[in-house]
PDB file of N, CA, C and O in Angstrom, chain B, residues numbered from 101:
ATOM      1  N   UNK B 101      17.724  -1.894  18.986  1.00  0.00           N
ATOM      2  CA  UNK B 101      16.274  -1.449  18.910  1.00  0.00           C
ATOM      3  C   UNK B 101      15.786  -0.609  17.749  1.00  0.00           C
ATOM      4  O   UNK B 101      14.700  -0.853  17.222  1.00  0.00           O
ATOM      5  N   UNK B 102      16.458   0.238  17.399  1.00  0.00           N
ATOM      6  CA  UNK B 102      16.295   1.134  16.202  1.00  0.00           C
ATOM      7  C   UNK B 102      16.193   0.324  15.083  1.00  0.00           C
ATOM      8  O   UNK B 102      15.276   0.503  14.282  1.00  0.00           O
ATOM      9  N   UNK B 103      17.044  -0.570  14.925  1.00  0.00           N
ATOM     10  CA  UNK B 103      17.062  -1.422  13.510  1.00  0.00           C
ATOM     11  C   UNK B 103      16.074  -2.380  13.669  1.00  0.00           C
ATOM     12  O   UNK B 103      15.666  -2.930  12.646  1.00  0.00           O
ATOM     13  N   UNK B 104      15.634  -2.675  14.678  1.00  0.00           N
ATOM     14  CA  UNK B 104      14.656  -3.606  14.674  1.00  0.00           C
ATOM     15  C   UNK B 104      13.225  -2.687  14.320  1.00  0.00           C
ATOM     16  O   UNK B 104      12.384  -3.279  13.643  1.00  0.00           O
ATOM     17  N   UNK B 105      12.950  -1.423  14.702  1.00  0.00           N
ATOM     18  CA  UNK B 105      11.858  -0.473  14.281  1.00  0.00           C
ATOM     19  C   UNK B 105      11.891  -0.286  13.053  1.00  0.00           C
ATOM     20  O   UNK B 105      10.885  -0.405  12.354  1.00  0.00           O
ATOM     21  N   UNK B 106      13.063   0.040  12.590  1.00  0.00           N
ATOM     22  CA  UNK B 106      13.352   0.167  11.094  1.00  0.00           C
ATOM     23  C   UNK B 106      12.896  -0.959  10.221  1.00  0.00           C
ATOM     24  O   UNK B 106      12.150  -0.818   9.251  1.00  0.00           O
ATOM     25  N   UNK B 107      13.360  -1.987  10.607  1.00  0.00           N
ATOM     26  CA  UNK B 107      13.153  -3.293   9.998  1.00  0.00           C
ATOM     27  C   UNK B 107      11.496  -3.790   9.909  1.00  0.00           C
ATOM     28  O   UNK B 107      10.973  -4.270   8.904  1.00  0.00           O
ATOM     29  N   UNK B 108      10.803  -3.538  11.266  1.00  0.00           N
ATOM     30  CA  UNK B 108       9.437  -3.461  11.138  1.00  0.00           C
ATOM     31  C   UNK B 108       8.739  -2.703  10.067  1.00  0.00           C
ATOM     32  O   UNK B 108       7.916  -3.145   9.266  1.00  0.00           O
ATOM     33  N   UNK B 109       9.216  -1.439  10.184  1.00  0.00           N
ATOM     34  CA  UNK B 109       8.626  -0.297   9.151  1.00  0.00           C
ATOM     35  C   UNK B 109       8.617  -0.898   7.855  1.00  0.00           C
ATOM     36  O   UNK B 109       7.592  -0.965   7.177  1.00  0.00           O
ATOM     37  N   UNK B 110       9.963  -1.432   7.414  1.00  0.00           N
ATOM     38  CA  UNK B 110      10.076  -1.774   5.903  1.00  0.00           C
ATOM     39  C   UNK B 110       9.146  -2.992   5.484  1.00  0.00           C
ATOM     40  O   UNK B 110       8.626  -3.191   4.386  1.00  0.00           O
ATOM     41  N   UNK B 111       9.068  -3.774   6.668  1.00  0.00           N
ATOM     42  CA  UNK B 111       8.520  -5.098   6.648  1.00  0.00           C
ATOM     43  C   UNK B 111       6.889  -5.013   6.146  1.00  0.00           C
ATOM     44  O   UNK B 111       6.208  -5.638   5.333  1.00  0.00           O
ATOM     45  N   UNK B 112       6.655  -3.899   7.081  1.00  0.00           N
ATOM     46  CA  UNK B 112       5.092  -3.703   6.696  1.00  0.00           C
ATOM     47  C   UNK B 112       4.782  -2.889   5.562  1.00  0.00           C
ATOM     48  O   UNK B 112       3.646  -2.867   5.088  1.00  0.00           O
ATOM     49  N   UNK B 113       5.892  -2.105   5.024  1.00  0.00           N
ATOM     50  CA  UNK B 113       5.647  -1.658   4.048  1.00  0.00           C
ATOM     51  C   UNK B 113       5.633  -2.612   2.617  1.00  0.00           C
ATOM     52  O   UNK B 113       4.915  -2.425   1.634  1.00  0.00           O
ATOM     53  N   UNK B 114       6.542  -3.571   2.792  1.00  0.00           N
ATOM     54  CA  UNK B 114       6.675  -4.724   1.776  1.00  0.00           C
ATOM     55  C   UNK B 114       5.472  -5.415   1.766  1.00  0.00           C
ATOM     56  O   UNK B 114       5.077  -5.860   0.689  1.00  0.00           O
ATOM     57  N   UNK B 115       4.715  -5.610   2.935  1.00  0.00           N
ATOM     58  CA  UNK B 115       3.472  -6.592   2.982  1.00  0.00           C
ATOM     59  C   UNK B 115       2.416  -5.902   2.238  1.00  0.00           C
ATOM     60  O   UNK B 115       1.488  -6.599   1.829  1.00  0.00           O
ATOM     61  N   UNK B 116       2.408  -4.647   1.997  1.00  0.00           N
ATOM     62  CA  UNK B 116       1.259  -4.218   1.235  1.00  0.00           C
ATOM     63  C   UNK B 116       1.541  -4.319  -0.228  1.00  0.00           C
ATOM     64  O   UNK B 116       0.657  -4.179  -1.074  1.00  0.00           O
ATOM     65  N   UNK B 117       2.662  -4.540  -0.478  1.00  0.00           N
ATOM     66  CA  UNK B 117       2.856  -4.629  -2.299  1.00  0.00           C
ATOM     67  C   UNK B 117       2.067  -5.832  -2.624  1.00  0.00           C
ATOM     68  O   UNK B 117       1.335  -5.518  -3.562  1.00  0.00           O
ATOM     69  N   UNK B 118       1.879  -7.019  -2.302  1.00  0.00           N
ATOM     70  CA  UNK B 118       1.156  -7.977  -2.765  1.00  0.00           C
ATOM     71  C   UNK B 118      -0.262  -7.668  -2.879  1.00  0.00           C
ATOM     72  O   UNK B 118      -0.839  -8.011  -3.911  1.00  0.00           O
ATOM     73  N   UNK B 119      -0.938  -7.030  -1.903  1.00  0.00           N
ATOM     74  CA  UNK B 119      -2.098  -6.498  -1.777  1.00  0.00           C
ATOM     75  C   UNK B 119      -2.519  -5.608  -2.693  1.00  0.00           C
ATOM     76  O   UNK B 119      -3.612  -5.723  -3.248  1.00  0.00           O
ATOM     77  N   UNK B 120      -1.592  -4.529  -2.959  1.00  0.00           N
ATOM     78  CA  UNK B 120      -1.729  -3.783  -4.109  1.00  0.00           C
ATOM     79  C   UNK B 120      -1.473  -4.222  -5.643  1.00  0.00           C
ATOM     80  O   UNK B 120      -1.745  -3.581  -6.657  1.00  0.00           O
ATOM     81  N   UNK B 121      -0.915  -5.411  -5.534  1.00  0.00           N
ATOM     82  CA  UNK B 121      -0.672  -6.162  -6.937  1.00  0.00           C
ATOM     83  C   UNK B 121      -2.104  -6.908  -7.330  1.00  0.00           C
ATOM     84  O   UNK B 121      -2.518  -6.983  -8.487  1.00  0.00           O
ATOM     85  N   UNK B 122      -2.840  -7.489  -6.078  1.00  0.00           N
ATOM     86  CA  UNK B 122      -3.842  -8.518  -6.001  1.00  0.00           C
ATOM     87  C   UNK B 122      -5.242  -7.527  -6.314  1.00  0.00           C
ATOM     88  O   UNK B 122      -6.155  -7.986  -7.000  1.00  0.00           O
ATOM     89  N   UNK B 123      -5.307  -6.273  -5.801  1.00  0.00           N
ATOM     90  CA  UNK B 123      -6.495  -5.451  -5.892  1.00  0.00           C
ATOM     91  C   UNK B 123      -6.862  -5.156  -7.297  1.00  0.00           C
ATOM     92  O   UNK B 123      -8.066  -5.295  -7.513  1.00  0.00           O
ATOM     93  N   UNK B 124      -6.118  -4.772  -8.346  1.00  0.00           N
ATOM     94  CA  UNK B 124      -6.483  -4.269  -9.422  1.00  0.00           C
ATOM     95  C   UNK B 124      -7.185  -5.599 -10.333  1.00  0.00           C
ATOM     96  O   UNK B 124      -8.008  -5.492 -11.243  1.00  0.00           O
ATOM     97  N   UNK B 125      -6.726  -6.562  -9.911  1.00  0.00           N
ATOM     98  CA  UNK B 125      -7.223  -7.884 -10.725  1.00  0.00           C
ATOM     99  C   UNK B 125      -8.704  -7.966  -9.978  1.00  0.00           C
ATOM    100  O   UNK B 125      -9.718  -8.147 -10.651  1.00  0.00           O
ATOM    101  N   UNK B 126      -8.748  -7.826  -8.605  1.00  0.00           N
ATOM    102  CA  UNK B 126     -10.143  -8.307  -8.374  1.00  0.00           C
ATOM    103  C   UNK B 126     -11.245  -7.017  -8.948  1.00  0.00           C
ATOM    104  O   UNK B 126     -12.410  -7.202  -9.302  1.00  0.00           O
ATOM    105  N   UNK B 127     -10.579  -5.813  -8.926  1.00  0.00           N
ATOM    106  CA  UNK B 127     -11.243  -4.742  -9.499  1.00  0.00           C
ATOM    107  C   UNK B 127     -11.896  -5.015 -10.776  1.00  0.00           C
ATOM    108  O   UNK B 127     -13.086  -4.918 -11.075  1.00  0.00           O
ATOM    109  N   UNK B 128     -10.700  -5.444 -11.602  1.00  0.00           N
ATOM    110  CA  UNK B 128     -11.359  -5.889 -13.180  1.00  0.00           C
ATOM    111  C   UNK B 128     -12.197  -6.733 -13.122  1.00  0.00           C
ATOM    112  O   UNK B 128     -13.249  -6.405 -13.670  1.00  0.00           O
ATOM    113  N   UNK B 129     -12.176  -7.939 -12.573  1.00  0.00           N
ATOM    114  CA  UNK B 129     -12.890  -8.862 -12.601  1.00  0.00           C
ATOM    115  C   UNK B 129     -14.334  -8.596 -11.970  1.00  0.00           C
ATOM    116  O   UNK B 129     -15.277  -9.203 -12.477  1.00  0.00           O
ATOM    117  N   UNK B 130     -14.581  -7.709 -10.871  1.00  0.00           N
ATOM    118  CA  UNK B 130     -15.750  -7.429 -10.432  1.00  0.00           C
ATOM    119  C   UNK B 130     -16.270  -6.345 -11.019  1.00  0.00           C
ATOM    120  O   UNK B 130     -17.445  -6.043 -10.811  1.00  0.00           O
ATOM    121  N   UNK B 131     -15.337  -5.490 -11.965  1.00  0.00           N
ATOM    122  CA  UNK B 131     -16.060  -4.428 -12.471  1.00  0.00           C
ATOM    123  C   UNK B 131     -17.106  -4.654 -13.511  1.00  0.00           C
ATOM    124  O   UNK B 131     -17.900  -3.743 -13.746  1.00  0.00           O
ATOM    125  N   UNK B 132     -17.188  -5.961 -14.254  1.00  0.00           N
ATOM    126  CA  UNK B 132     -17.956  -6.529 -15.208  1.00  0.00           C
ATOM    127  C   UNK B 132     -19.360  -6.170 -14.642  1.00  0.00           C
ATOM    128  O   UNK B 132     -20.235  -5.591 -15.286  1.00  0.00           O
ATOM    129  N   UNK B 133     -19.467  -6.617 -13.270  1.00  0.00           N
ATOM    130  CA  UNK B 133     -20.843  -6.719 -12.890  1.00  0.00           C
ATOM    131  C   UNK B 133     -21.390  -5.232 -12.587  1.00  0.00           C
ATOM    132  O   UNK B 133     -22.568  -5.113 -12.252  1.00  0.00           O
ATOM    133  N   UNK B 134     -20.590  -4.132 -12.691  1.00  0.00           N
ATOM    134  CA  UNK B 134     -20.965  -2.757 -12.427  1.00  0.00           C
ATOM    135  C   UNK B 134     -21.950  -2.317 -11.490  1.00  0.00           C
ATOM    136  O   UNK B 134     -22.775  -1.426 -11.694  1.00  0.00           O
ATOM    137  N   UNK B 135     -21.789  -3.116 -10.264  1.00  0.00           N
ATOM    138  CA  UNK B 135     -22.466  -2.496  -9.221  1.00  0.00           C
ATOM    139  C   UNK B 135     -21.855  -1.322  -8.650  1.00  0.00           C
ATOM    140  O   UNK B 135     -20.663  -1.118  -8.876  1.00  0.00           O
ATOM    141  N   UNK B 136     -22.554  -0.485  -7.901  1.00  0.00           N
ATOM    142  CA  UNK B 136     -21.881   0.628  -7.277  1.00  0.00           C
ATOM    143  C   UNK B 136     -20.644   0.440  -6.469  1.00  0.00           C
ATOM    144  O   UNK B 136     -19.559   0.989  -6.657  1.00  0.00           O
ATOM    145  N   UNK B 137     -20.962  -0.407  -5.551  1.00  0.00           N
ATOM    146  CA  UNK B 137     -20.081  -0.690  -4.504  1.00  0.00           C
ATOM    147  C   UNK B 137     -18.661  -1.129  -5.166  1.00  0.00           C
ATOM    148  O   UNK B 137     -17.608  -0.687  -4.706  1.00  0.00           O
ATOM    149  N   UNK B 138     -18.688  -1.970  -6.208  1.00  0.00           N
ATOM    150  CA  UNK B 138     -17.506  -2.277  -6.698  1.00  0.00           C
ATOM    151  C   UNK B 138     -16.720  -1.333  -7.654  1.00  0.00           C
ATOM    152  O   UNK B 138     -15.509  -1.226  -7.846  1.00  0.00           O
ATOM    153  N   UNK B 139     -17.740  -0.710  -8.170  1.00  0.00           N
ATOM    154  CA  UNK B 139     -17.209   0.597  -9.098  1.00  0.00           C
ATOM    155  C   UNK B 139     -16.385   1.479  -8.062  1.00  0.00           C
ATOM    156  O   UNK B 139     -15.203   1.708  -8.316  1.00  0.00           O
ATOM    157  N   UNK B 140     -16.942   1.960  -6.951  1.00  0.00           N
ATOM    158  CA  UNK B 140     -16.414   3.158  -6.183  1.00  0.00           C
ATOM    159  C   UNK B 140     -15.465   2.680  -4.981  1.00  0.00           C
ATOM    160  O   UNK B 140     -14.571   3.405  -4.543  1.00  0.00           O
ATOM    161  N   UNK B 141     -15.763   1.275  -4.439  1.00  0.00           N
ATOM    162  CA  UNK B 141     -14.985   1.082  -3.309  1.00  0.00           C
ATOM    163  C   UNK B 141     -13.681   0.378  -3.549  1.00  0.00           C
ATOM    164  O   UNK B 141     -12.856   0.373  -2.635  1.00  0.00           O
ATOM    165  N   UNK B 142     -13.381  -0.284  -4.817  1.00  0.00           N
ATOM    166  CA  UNK B 142     -11.909  -1.122  -4.956  1.00  0.00           C
ATOM    167  C   UNK B 142     -11.065   0.392  -5.533  1.00  0.00           C
ATOM    168  O   UNK B 142      -9.942   0.633  -5.089  1.00  0.00           O
ATOM    169  N   UNK B 143     -11.584   1.135  -6.321  1.00  0.00           N
ATOM    170  CA  UNK B 143     -10.629   2.489  -6.608  1.00  0.00           C
ATOM    171  C   UNK B 143     -10.213   3.121  -5.353  1.00  0.00           C
ATOM    172  O   UNK B 143      -9.021   3.309  -5.108  1.00  0.00           O
ATOM    173  N   UNK B 144     -11.072   3.427  -4.620  1.00  0.00           N
ATOM    174  CA  UNK B 144     -10.773   4.220  -3.204  1.00  0.00           C
ATOM    175  C   UNK B 144      -9.930   3.094  -2.425  1.00  0.00           C
ATOM    176  O   UNK B 144      -8.892   3.584  -1.979  1.00  0.00           O
ATOM    177  N   UNK B 145     -10.042   2.027  -2.197  1.00  0.00           N
ATOM    178  CA  UNK B 145      -9.159   1.211  -1.354  1.00  0.00           C
ATOM    179  C   UNK B 145      -7.915   1.197  -1.996  1.00  0.00           C
ATOM    180  O   UNK B 145      -6.932   1.460  -1.303  1.00  0.00           O
ATOM    181  N   UNK B 146      -7.760   0.938  -3.202  1.00  0.00           N
ATOM    182  CA  UNK B 146      -6.443   1.006  -3.810  1.00  0.00           C
ATOM    183  C   UNK B 146      -5.700   2.192  -3.959  1.00  0.00           C
ATOM    184  O   UNK B 146      -4.489   2.063  -4.137  1.00  0.00           O
ATOM    185  N   UNK B 147      -6.248   3.462  -3.915  1.00  0.00           N
ATOM    186  CA  UNK B 147      -5.769   4.745  -3.837  1.00  0.00           C
ATOM    187  C   UNK B 147      -5.558   4.873  -2.610  1.00  0.00           C
ATOM    188  O   UNK B 147      -4.583   5.603  -2.429  1.00  0.00           O
ATOM    189  N   UNK B 148      -6.121   4.417  -1.443  1.00  0.00           N
ATOM    190  CA  UNK B 148      -5.659   4.625  -0.213  1.00  0.00           C
ATOM    191  C   UNK B 148      -4.639   3.632   0.314  1.00  0.00           C
ATOM    192  O   UNK B 148      -3.819   3.891   1.196  1.00  0.00           O
ATOM    193  N   UNK B 149      -4.762   2.546  -0.273  1.00  0.00           N
ATOM    194  CA  UNK B 149      -3.410   1.565   0.330  1.00  0.00           C
ATOM    195  C   UNK B 149      -2.046   2.185  -0.474  1.00  0.00           C
ATOM    196  O   UNK B 149      -0.939   2.102   0.057  1.00  0.00           O
ATOM    197  N   UNK B 150      -2.201   2.700  -1.563  1.00  0.00           N
ATOM    198  CA  UNK B 150      -0.856   3.144  -2.401  1.00  0.00           C
ATOM    199  C   UNK B 150      -0.495   4.323  -1.818  1.00  0.00           C
ATOM    200  O   UNK B 150       0.720   4.520  -1.850  1.00  0.00           O
ATOM    201  N   UNK B 151      -1.335   5.411  -1.147  1.00  0.00           N
ATOM    202  CA  UNK B 151      -0.961   6.655  -0.335  1.00  0.00           C
ATOM    203  C   UNK B 151      -0.230   6.296   1.099  1.00  0.00           C
ATOM    204  O   UNK B 151       0.688   6.966   1.571  1.00  0.00           O
ATOM    205  N   UNK B 152      -0.813   5.091   1.722  1.00  0.00           N
ATOM    206  CA  UNK B 152      -0.240   4.699   3.200  1.00  0.00           C
ATOM    207  C   UNK B 152       0.996   4.225   2.619  1.00  0.00           C
ATOM    208  O   UNK B 152       2.017   4.798   3.001  1.00  0.00           O
ATOM    209  N   UNK B 153       1.143   3.020   1.524  1.00  0.00           N
ATOM    210  CA  UNK B 153       2.489   2.671   1.226  1.00  0.00           C
ATOM    211  C   UNK B 153       3.581   3.436   0.830  1.00  0.00           C
ATOM    212  O   UNK B 153       4.750   3.213   1.144  1.00  0.00           O
ATOM    213  N   UNK B 154       3.122   4.460   0.044  1.00  0.00           N
ATOM    214  CA  UNK B 154       4.269   5.736  -0.275  1.00  0.00           C
ATOM    215  C   UNK B 154       4.541   6.350   0.953  1.00  0.00           C
ATOM    216  O   UNK B 154       5.692   6.444   1.381  1.00  0.00           O
ATOM    217  N   UNK B 155       3.569   6.771   1.545  1.00  0.00           N
ATOM    218  CA  UNK B 155       4.138   7.461   2.721  1.00  0.00           C
ATOM    219  C   UNK B 155       5.163   6.756   3.707  1.00  0.00           C
ATOM    220  O   UNK B 155       6.188   7.259   4.169  1.00  0.00           O
ATOM    221  N   UNK B 156       4.690   5.550   3.917  1.00  0.00           N
ATOM    222  CA  UNK B 156       5.558   4.768   4.928  1.00  0.00           C
ATOM    223  C   UNK B 156       6.885   4.394   4.500  1.00  0.00           C
ATOM    224  O   UNK B 156       7.826   4.107   5.241  1.00  0.00           O
ATOM    225  N   UNK B 157       6.875   4.436   2.713  1.00  0.00           N
ATOM    226  CA  UNK B 157       8.507   4.081   2.396  1.00  0.00           C
ATOM    227  C   UNK B 157       9.119   5.526   2.280  1.00  0.00           C
ATOM    228  O   UNK B 157      10.330   5.647   2.463  1.00  0.00           O
ATOM    229  N   UNK B 158       8.367   6.607   1.994  1.00  0.00           N
ATOM    230  CA  UNK B 158       9.021   7.840   2.346  1.00  0.00           C
ATOM    231  C   UNK B 158       9.541   8.128   3.622  1.00  0.00           C
ATOM    232  O   UNK B 158      10.668   8.614   3.724  1.00  0.00           O
ATOM    233  N   UNK B 159       8.819   7.873   4.643  1.00  0.00           N
ATOM    234  CA  UNK B 159       9.396   8.276   5.992  1.00  0.00           C
ATOM    235  C   UNK B 159      10.540   7.094   6.355  1.00  0.00           C
ATOM    236  O   UNK B 159      11.399   7.355   7.197  1.00  0.00           O
ATOM    237  N   UNK B 160      10.519   5.954   5.773  1.00  0.00           N
ATOM    238  CA  UNK B 160      11.509   5.162   6.255  1.00  0.00           C
ATOM    239  C   UNK B 160      12.994   5.739   5.482  1.00  0.00           C
ATOM    240  O   UNK B 160      14.060   5.800   6.096  1.00  0.00           O
ATOM    241  N   UNK B 161      12.838   6.125   4.087  1.00  0.00           N
ATOM    242  CA  UNK B 161      13.868   6.571   3.191  1.00  0.00           C
ATOM    243  C   UNK B 161      14.237   7.906   3.829  1.00  0.00           C
ATOM    244  O   UNK B 161      15.454   8.090   3.860  1.00  0.00           O
ATOM    245  N   UNK B 162      13.640   8.689   4.242  1.00  0.00           N
ATOM    246  CA  UNK B 162      13.990   9.947   5.008  1.00  0.00           C
ATOM    247  C   UNK B 162      14.756   9.942   6.219  1.00  0.00           C
ATOM    248  O   UNK B 162      15.675  10.697   6.537  1.00  0.00           O
ATOM    249  N   UNK B 163      14.191   8.876   6.924  1.00  0.00           N
ATOM    250  CA  UNK B 163      14.703   8.794   8.356  1.00  0.00           C
ATOM    251  C   UNK B 163      16.168   8.232   8.105  1.00  0.00           C
ATOM    252  O   UNK B 163      17.164   8.682   8.673  1.00  0.00           O
ATOM    253  N   UNK B 164      16.178   7.063   7.071  1.00  0.00           N
ATOM    254  CA  UNK B 164      17.473   6.581   6.859  1.00  0.00           C
ATOM    255  C   UNK B 164      18.446   7.449   6.209  1.00  0.00           C
ATOM    256  O   UNK B 164      19.644   7.175   6.294  1.00  0.00           O
ATOM    257  N   UNK B 165      18.016   8.532   5.530  1.00  0.00           N
ATOM    258  CA  UNK B 165      18.861   9.474   4.813  1.00  0.00           C
ATOM    259  C   UNK B 165      19.576  10.655   6.059  1.00  0.00           C
ATOM    260  O   UNK B 165      20.673  11.212   6.014  1.00  0.00           O
ATOM    261  N   UNK B 166      18.598  10.745   7.013  1.00  0.00           N
ATOM    262  CA  UNK B 166      19.009  11.850   7.910  1.00  0.00           C
ATOM    263  C   UNK B 166      20.133  11.183   8.907  1.00  0.00           C
ATOM    264  O   UNK B 166      20.877  11.921   9.553  1.00  0.00           O
ATOM    265  N   UNK B 167      20.216   9.869   8.994  1.00  0.00           N
ATOM    266  CA  UNK B 167      20.961   9.157   9.951  1.00  0.00           C
ATOM    267  C   UNK B 167      22.330   9.388   9.275  1.00  0.00           C
ATOM    268  O   UNK B 167      23.270   9.800   9.955  1.00  0.00           O
ATOM    269  N   UNK B 168      22.486   9.105   7.805  1.00  0.00           N
ATOM    270  CA  UNK B 168      23.629   9.269   7.044  1.00  0.00           C
ATOM    271  C   UNK B 168      24.413  10.697   7.124  1.00  0.00           C
ATOM    272  O   UNK B 168      25.433  10.880   6.461  1.00  0.00           O
TER     273      UNK B 168
END
């Protein structure tokens, strides 16, 4: 059960990686239009996703380290 939970956490973390890679491309494409929404929304979304992903990976690594 514990392994399944850990696997799900890692899977969710890895699921965010493609989103993090695609978002800057969208940001660069829509940045040319220069509207206020795209200028502020995409960087905030990217930063928040990176923080969530980093937090999740650190939690998984820390819990794995504690068990060893």
